[in-house]
Coordinates of C-alpha atoms in Angstrom, one line a residue:
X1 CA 80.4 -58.1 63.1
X2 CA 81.8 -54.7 63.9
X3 CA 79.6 -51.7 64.0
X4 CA 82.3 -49.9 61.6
X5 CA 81.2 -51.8 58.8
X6 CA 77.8 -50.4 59.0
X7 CA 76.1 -46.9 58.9
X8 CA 72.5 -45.3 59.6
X9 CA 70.1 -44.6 57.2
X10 CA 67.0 -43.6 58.3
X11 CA 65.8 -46.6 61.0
X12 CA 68.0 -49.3 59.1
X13 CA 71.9 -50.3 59.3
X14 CA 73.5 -50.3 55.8
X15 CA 77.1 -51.9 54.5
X16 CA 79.7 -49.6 54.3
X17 CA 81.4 -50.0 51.1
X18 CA 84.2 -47.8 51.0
X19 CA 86.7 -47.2 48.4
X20 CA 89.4 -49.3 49.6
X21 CA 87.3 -51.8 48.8
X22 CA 88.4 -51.0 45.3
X23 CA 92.2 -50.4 46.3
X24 CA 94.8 -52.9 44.9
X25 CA 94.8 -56.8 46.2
X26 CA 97.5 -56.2 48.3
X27 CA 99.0 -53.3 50.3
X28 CA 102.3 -51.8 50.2
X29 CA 103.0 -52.5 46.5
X30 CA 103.9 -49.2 45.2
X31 CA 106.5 -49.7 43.3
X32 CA 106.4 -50.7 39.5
X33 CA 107.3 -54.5 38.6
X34 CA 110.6 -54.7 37.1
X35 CA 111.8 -56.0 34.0
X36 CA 112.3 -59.6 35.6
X37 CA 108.8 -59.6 37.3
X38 CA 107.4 -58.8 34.1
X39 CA 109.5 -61.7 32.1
X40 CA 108.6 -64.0 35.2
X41 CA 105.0 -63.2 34.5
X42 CA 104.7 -63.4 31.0
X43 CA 106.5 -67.0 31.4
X44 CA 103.7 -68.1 33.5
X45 CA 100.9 -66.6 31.2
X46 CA 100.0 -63.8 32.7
X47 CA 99.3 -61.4 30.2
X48 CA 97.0 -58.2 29.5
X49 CA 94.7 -59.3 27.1
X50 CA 91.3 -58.5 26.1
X51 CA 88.9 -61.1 25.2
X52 CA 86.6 -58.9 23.1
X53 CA 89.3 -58.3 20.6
X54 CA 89.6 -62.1 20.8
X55 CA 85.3 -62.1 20.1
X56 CA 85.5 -59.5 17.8
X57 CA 87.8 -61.0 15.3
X58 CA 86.7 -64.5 15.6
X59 CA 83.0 -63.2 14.7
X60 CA 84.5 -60.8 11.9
X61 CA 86.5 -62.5 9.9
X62 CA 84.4 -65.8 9.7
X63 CA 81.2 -63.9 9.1
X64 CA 83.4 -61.9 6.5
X65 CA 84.5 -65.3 4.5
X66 CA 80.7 -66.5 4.6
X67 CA 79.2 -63.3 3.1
X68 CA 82.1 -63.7 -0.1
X69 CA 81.7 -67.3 0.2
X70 CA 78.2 -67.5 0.3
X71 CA 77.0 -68.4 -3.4
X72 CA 79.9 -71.6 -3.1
X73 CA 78.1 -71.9 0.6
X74 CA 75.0 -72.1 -0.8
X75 CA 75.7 -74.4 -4.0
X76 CA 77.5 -76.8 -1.8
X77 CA 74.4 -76.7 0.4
X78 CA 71.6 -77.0 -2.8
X79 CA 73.9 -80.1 -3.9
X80 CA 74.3 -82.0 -1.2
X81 CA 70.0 -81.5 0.0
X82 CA 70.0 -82.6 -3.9
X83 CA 72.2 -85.2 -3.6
X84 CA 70.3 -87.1 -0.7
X85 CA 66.6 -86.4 -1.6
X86 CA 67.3 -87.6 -5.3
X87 CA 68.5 -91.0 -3.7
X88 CA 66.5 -91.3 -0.9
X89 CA 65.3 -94.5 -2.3
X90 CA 68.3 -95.8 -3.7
X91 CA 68.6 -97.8 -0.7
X92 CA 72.3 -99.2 -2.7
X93 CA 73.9 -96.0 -2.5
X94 CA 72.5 -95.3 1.3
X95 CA 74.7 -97.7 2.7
X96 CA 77.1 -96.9 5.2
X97 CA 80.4 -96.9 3.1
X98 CA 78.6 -94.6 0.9
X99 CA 77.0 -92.5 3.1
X100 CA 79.5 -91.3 5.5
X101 CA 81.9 -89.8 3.3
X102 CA 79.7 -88.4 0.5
X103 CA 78.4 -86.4 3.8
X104 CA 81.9 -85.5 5.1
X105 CA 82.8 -84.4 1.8
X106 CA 80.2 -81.5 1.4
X107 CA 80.4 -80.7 4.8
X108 CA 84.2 -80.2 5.0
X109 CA 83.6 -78.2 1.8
X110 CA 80.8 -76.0 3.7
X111 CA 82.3 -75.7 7.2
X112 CA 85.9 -76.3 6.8
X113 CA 87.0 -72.9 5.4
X114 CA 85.0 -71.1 8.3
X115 CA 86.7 -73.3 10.8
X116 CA 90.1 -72.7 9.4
X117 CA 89.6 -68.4 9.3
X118 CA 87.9 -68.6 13.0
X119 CA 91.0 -70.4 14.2
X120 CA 93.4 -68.5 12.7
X121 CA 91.4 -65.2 13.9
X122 CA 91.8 -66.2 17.2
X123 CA 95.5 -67.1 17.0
X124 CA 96.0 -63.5 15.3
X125 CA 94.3 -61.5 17.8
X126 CA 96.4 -63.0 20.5
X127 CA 99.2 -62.3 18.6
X128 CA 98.7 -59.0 18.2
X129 CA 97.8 -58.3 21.8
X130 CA 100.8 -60.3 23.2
X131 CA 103.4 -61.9 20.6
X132 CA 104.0 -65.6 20.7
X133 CA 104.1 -67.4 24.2
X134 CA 103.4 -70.9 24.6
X135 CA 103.5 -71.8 28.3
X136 CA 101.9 -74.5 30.2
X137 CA 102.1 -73.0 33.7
X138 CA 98.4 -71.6 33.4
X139 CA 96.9 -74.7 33.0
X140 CA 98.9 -76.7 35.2
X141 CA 96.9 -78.2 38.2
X142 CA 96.6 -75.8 41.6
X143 CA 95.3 -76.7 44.5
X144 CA 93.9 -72.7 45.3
X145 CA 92.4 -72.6 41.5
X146 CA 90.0 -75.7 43.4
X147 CA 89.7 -73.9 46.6
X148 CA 90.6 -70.6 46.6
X149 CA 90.0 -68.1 49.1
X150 CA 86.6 -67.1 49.3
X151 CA 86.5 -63.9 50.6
X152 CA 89.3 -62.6 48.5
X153 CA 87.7 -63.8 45.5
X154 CA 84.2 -62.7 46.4
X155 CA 86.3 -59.0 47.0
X156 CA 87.7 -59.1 44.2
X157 CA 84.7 -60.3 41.6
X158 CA 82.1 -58.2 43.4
X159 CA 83.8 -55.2 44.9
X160 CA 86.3 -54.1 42.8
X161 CA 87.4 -51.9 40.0
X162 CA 87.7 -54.6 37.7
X163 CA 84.3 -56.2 38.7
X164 CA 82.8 -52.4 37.9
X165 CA 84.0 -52.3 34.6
X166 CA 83.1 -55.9 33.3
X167 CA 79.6 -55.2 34.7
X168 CA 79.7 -51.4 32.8
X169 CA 80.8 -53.1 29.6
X170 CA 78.6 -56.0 29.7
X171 CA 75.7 -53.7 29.8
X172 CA 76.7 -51.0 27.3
X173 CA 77.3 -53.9 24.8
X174 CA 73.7 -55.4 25.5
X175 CA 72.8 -52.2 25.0
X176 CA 74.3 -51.1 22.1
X177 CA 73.5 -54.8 20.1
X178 CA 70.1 -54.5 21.4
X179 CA 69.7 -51.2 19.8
X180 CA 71.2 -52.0 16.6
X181 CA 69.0 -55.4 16.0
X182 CA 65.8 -52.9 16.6
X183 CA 67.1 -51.0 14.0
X184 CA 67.3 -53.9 12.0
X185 CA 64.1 -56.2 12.2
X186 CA 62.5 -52.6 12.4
X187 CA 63.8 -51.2 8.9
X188 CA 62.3 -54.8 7.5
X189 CA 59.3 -54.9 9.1
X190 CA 57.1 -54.4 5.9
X191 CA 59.0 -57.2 4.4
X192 CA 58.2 -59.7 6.9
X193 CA 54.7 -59.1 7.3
X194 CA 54.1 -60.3 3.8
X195 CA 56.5 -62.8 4.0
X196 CA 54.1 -65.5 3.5
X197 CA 53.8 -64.5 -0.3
X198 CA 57.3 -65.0 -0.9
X199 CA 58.9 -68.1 -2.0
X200 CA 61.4 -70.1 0.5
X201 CA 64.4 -69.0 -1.1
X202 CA 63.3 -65.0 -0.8
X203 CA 62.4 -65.2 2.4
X204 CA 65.9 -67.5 3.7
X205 CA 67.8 -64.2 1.3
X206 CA 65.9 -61.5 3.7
X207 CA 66.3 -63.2 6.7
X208 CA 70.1 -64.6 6.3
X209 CA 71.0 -61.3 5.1
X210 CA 69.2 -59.4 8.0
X211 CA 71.1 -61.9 10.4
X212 CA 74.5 -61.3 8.3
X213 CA 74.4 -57.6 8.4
X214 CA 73.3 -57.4 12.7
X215 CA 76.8 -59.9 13.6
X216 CA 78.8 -57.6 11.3
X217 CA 77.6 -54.6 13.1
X218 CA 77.8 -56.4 16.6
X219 CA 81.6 -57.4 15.7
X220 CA 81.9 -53.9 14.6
X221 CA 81.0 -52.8 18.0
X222 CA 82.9 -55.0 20.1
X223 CA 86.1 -54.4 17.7
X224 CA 85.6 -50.7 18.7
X225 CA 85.7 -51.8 22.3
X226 CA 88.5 -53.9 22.3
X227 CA 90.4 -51.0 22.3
X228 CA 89.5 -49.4 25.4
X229 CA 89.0 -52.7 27.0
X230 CA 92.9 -54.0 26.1
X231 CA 93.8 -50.3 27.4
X232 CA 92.2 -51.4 31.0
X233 CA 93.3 -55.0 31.0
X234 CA 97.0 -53.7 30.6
X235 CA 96.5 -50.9 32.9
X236 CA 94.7 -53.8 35.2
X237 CA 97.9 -56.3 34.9
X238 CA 100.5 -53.9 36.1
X239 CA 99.1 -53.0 39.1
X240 CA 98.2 -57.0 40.0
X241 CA 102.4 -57.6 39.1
X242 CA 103.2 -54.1 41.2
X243 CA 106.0 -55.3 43.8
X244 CA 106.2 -54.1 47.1
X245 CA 110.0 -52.2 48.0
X246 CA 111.2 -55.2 49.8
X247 CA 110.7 -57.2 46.9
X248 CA 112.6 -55.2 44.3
X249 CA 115.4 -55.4 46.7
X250 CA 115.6 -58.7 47.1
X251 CA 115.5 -59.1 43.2
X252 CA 118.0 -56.8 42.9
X253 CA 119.9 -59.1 45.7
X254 CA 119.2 -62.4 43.6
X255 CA 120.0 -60.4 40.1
X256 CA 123.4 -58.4 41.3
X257 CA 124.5 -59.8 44.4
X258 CA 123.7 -58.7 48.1
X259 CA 125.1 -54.8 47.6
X260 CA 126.8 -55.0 51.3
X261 CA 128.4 -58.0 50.7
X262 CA 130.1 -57.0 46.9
X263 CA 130.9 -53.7 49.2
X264 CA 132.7 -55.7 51.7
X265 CA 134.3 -58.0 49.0
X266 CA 135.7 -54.7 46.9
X267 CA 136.6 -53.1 50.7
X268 CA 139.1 -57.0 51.7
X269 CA 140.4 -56.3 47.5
X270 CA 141.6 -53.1 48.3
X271 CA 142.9 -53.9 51.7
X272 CA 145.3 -56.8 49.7
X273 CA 146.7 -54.5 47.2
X274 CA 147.1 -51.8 49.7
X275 CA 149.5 -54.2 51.8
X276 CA 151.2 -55.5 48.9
X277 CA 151.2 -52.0 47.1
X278 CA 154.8 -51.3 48.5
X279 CA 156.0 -54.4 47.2
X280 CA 155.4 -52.9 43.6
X281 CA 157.4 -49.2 44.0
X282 CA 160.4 -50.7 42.7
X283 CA 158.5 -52.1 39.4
X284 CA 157.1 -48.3 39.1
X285 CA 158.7 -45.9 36.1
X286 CA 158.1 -43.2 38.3
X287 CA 156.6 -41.8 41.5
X288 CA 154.5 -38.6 41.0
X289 CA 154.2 -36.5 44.6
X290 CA 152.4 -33.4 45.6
X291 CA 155.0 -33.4 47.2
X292 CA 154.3 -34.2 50.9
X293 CA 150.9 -35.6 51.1
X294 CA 150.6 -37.8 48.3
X295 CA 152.3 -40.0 46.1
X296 CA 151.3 -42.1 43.1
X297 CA 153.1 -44.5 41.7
X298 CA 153.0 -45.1 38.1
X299 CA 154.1 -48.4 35.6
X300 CA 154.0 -48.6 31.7
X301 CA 155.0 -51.5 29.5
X302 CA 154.3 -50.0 25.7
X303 CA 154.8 -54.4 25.1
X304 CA 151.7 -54.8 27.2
X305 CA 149.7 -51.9 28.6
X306 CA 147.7 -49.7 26.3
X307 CA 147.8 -47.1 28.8
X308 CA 150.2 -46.5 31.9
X309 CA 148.4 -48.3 35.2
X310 CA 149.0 -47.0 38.9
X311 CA 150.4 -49.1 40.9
X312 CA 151.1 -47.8 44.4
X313 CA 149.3 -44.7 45.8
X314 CA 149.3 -43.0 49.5
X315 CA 148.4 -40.1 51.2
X316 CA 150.9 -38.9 54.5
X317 CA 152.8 -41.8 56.5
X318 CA 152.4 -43.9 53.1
X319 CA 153.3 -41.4 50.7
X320 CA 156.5 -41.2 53.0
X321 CA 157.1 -44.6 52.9
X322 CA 156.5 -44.7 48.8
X323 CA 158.9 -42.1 48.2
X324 CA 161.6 -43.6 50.7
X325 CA 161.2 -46.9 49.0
X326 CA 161.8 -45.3 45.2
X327 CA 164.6 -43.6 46.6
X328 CA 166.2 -46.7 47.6
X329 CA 165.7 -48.3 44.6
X330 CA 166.5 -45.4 42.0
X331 CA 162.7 -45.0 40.7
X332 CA 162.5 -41.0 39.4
X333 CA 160.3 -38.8 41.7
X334 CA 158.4 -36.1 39.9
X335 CA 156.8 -33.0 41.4
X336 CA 153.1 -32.4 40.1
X337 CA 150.6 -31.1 42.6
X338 CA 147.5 -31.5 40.4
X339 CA 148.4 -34.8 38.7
X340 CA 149.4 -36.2 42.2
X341 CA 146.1 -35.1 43.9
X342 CA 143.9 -35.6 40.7
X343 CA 145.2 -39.4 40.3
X344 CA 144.6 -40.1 43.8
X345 CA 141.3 -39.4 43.9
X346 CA 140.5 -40.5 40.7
X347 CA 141.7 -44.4 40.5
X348 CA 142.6 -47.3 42.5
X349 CA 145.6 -49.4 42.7
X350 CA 145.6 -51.8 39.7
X351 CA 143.6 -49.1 37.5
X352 CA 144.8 -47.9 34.4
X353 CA 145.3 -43.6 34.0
X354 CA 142.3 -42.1 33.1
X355 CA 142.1 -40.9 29.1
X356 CA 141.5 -37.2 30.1
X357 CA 145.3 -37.5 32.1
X358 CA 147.1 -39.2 29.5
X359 CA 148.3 -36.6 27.7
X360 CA 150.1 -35.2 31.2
X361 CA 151.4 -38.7 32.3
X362 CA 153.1 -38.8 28.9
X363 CA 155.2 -35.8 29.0
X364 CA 156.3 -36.8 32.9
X365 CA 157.5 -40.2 31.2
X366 CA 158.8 -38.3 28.1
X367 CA 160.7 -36.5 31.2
X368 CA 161.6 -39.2 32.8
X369 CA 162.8 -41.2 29.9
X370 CA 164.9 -38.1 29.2
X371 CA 166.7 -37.4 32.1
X372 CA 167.6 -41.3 32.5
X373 CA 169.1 -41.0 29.2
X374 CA 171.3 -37.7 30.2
X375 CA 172.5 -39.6 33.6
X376 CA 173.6 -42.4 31.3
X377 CA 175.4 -40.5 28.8

């Protein structure tokens, strides 16, 4: 192994762990994942998520329903110890078809509900930490989930940020819980010494409600850092989904179309109507010039077009030829330096007038309109 991965201290040769050890899983992703990558990855089931917010609530709320439930708890429990030890030698109603489902029926009554609230807990904290997603793609049989690379995985479970911060957290809450049931057994210390003077049913109240209050608190606790922990887990899933610059373009390839190709197509369009443009001067209701080095020619069917649509334009030898050709075919000419030069730069051949020229355009047809009518009469 090279001597780079090693340095002195003292008479020995240590690791060097250095911090891009702790870098991302791959280099050259810089750039943020894009709405697609996201959707992609959510459709997989990939998803921040923290799994004490998942604890937390699943402890909570069925701890929560057994300390308001407890008296029913508890009479369902005195009746069914009852139940048996009164008919312990009624060896006619011990039979099977009796005993089975006199037993289902008190536990169903005892565990049931906290069944029910523990499930829906854990369907409501994923639901608030991601929305609804059902997907099967997470569970669905790879062959790297059976052999996966070892030394990425040993990187990335031992030497990484995420491996810091599960180890961190793990020992702050083993801490913290550990601290709290001191607390606990020490504040009712006096009580269990002289426990043995109490009778059963004092001594399960003490010790059930000593055990009840220390999972509140330790549901408490990990509720409190769920929050900081979903915080990390998100912050965690955006840099695994990152995308390196080659793959947003070729997303943006796959999504829009390859950007030199739609440039070419749009260059061959224009490159058609520019050879056919000539074709459409004698269609034109007039020709607007600057007057030498451009010419636009305009069309406008009130029947059909909600706003007047060029349909020749050319700058030099072609604005020549456009003018020659509405010349020989008795299409008006107008004059306008600004409206020729503004509409040549600002459309294409096929394109309707812009909105802020309209008002312009109309008075050169208003023009036009009126001098056809004095050469008639």
């Amino acid at each position: 192994m090279s001597r780079d991965l090693y340095y002195k201290y003292g008479e020995v040769d240590l690791p060097y762990i250095g911090l891009q050890w702790f870098a991302a899983e791959d280099e050259g992703r810089t750039e943020d994942a894009t709405e697609q990558k996201k959707k992609k990855s959510r459709e997989e089931g990939k998803v921040a998520k923290s799994s004490e917010l998942v604890a937390a609530l699943v402890v909570l709320l069925p701890i929560s329903t057994l300390g308001i439930l407890g008296s029913f708890f508890w009479g369902r429990l005195y009746s069914m110890m009852r139940f048996y030890l009164s008919n312990i030698d009624r060896f006619e109603l011990m039979e099977f078809g009796t005993l089975i489902p006199s037993f289902f029926s008190y536990y169903g009554s005892v565990v049931g509900p906290i069944a029910i609230i523990a499930v829906i807990s854990a369907i409501l904290a994923n639901l608030l930490q991601v929305g609804f997603l059902f997907t099967t793609k997470a569970i669905e049989p790879k062959f790297e989930k059976i052999a996966p690379n070892i030394g990425k995985y040993i990187t990335k479970t031992l030497f990484s940020m995420e491996a810091v911060y599960n180890l961190l957290k793990s020992i702050f809450k083993i801490g913290i819980i550990g601290f709290l049931a001191y607390l606990n057994v020490k504040s009712i210390m006096p009580n269990l010494v002289v426990l043995m003077n109490h009778s059963i049913t004092e001594s399960f109240s003490l010790i059930a409600g000593t055990a009840f209050k220390m999972m509140i608190q330790a549901a408490v606790i990990m509720l409190a850092i769920s929050i900081p922990d979903y915080l990390f887990q998100r912050n965690q899933h955006l840099d695994s989904i990152k995308m390196s610059k080659q793959e947003v373009k070729e997303e943006y390839k796959q999504m829009e179309g390859d950007p030199q190709i739609k440039g070419r197509l749009k260059q061959k369009m224009q490159e058609i109507l520019n050879s056919t443009m000539i074709q459409n001067v004698p269609k034109a209701d007039v020709v607007v010039t600057n007057p030498t080095h451009f010419a636009v020619a305009l069309e406008y069917d009130s029947q059909t077009m909600i706003a007047p649509r060029v349909s020749a334009k050319g700058q030099d030898n072609i604005a020549l030829n456009i003018k020659q050709v509405a010349k020989d075919n008795g299409v008006p000419i107008i004059e306008n330096k600004p409206l020729a030069r503004g509409l040549y730069a600002d459309t294409e051949i096929g394109d309707t007038v812009p909105d802020k020229y309209w008002s312009i355009v109309a008075t050169v047809l208003a023009e036009v309109k009126r001098i056809d009518k004095s050469i008639r009469g």
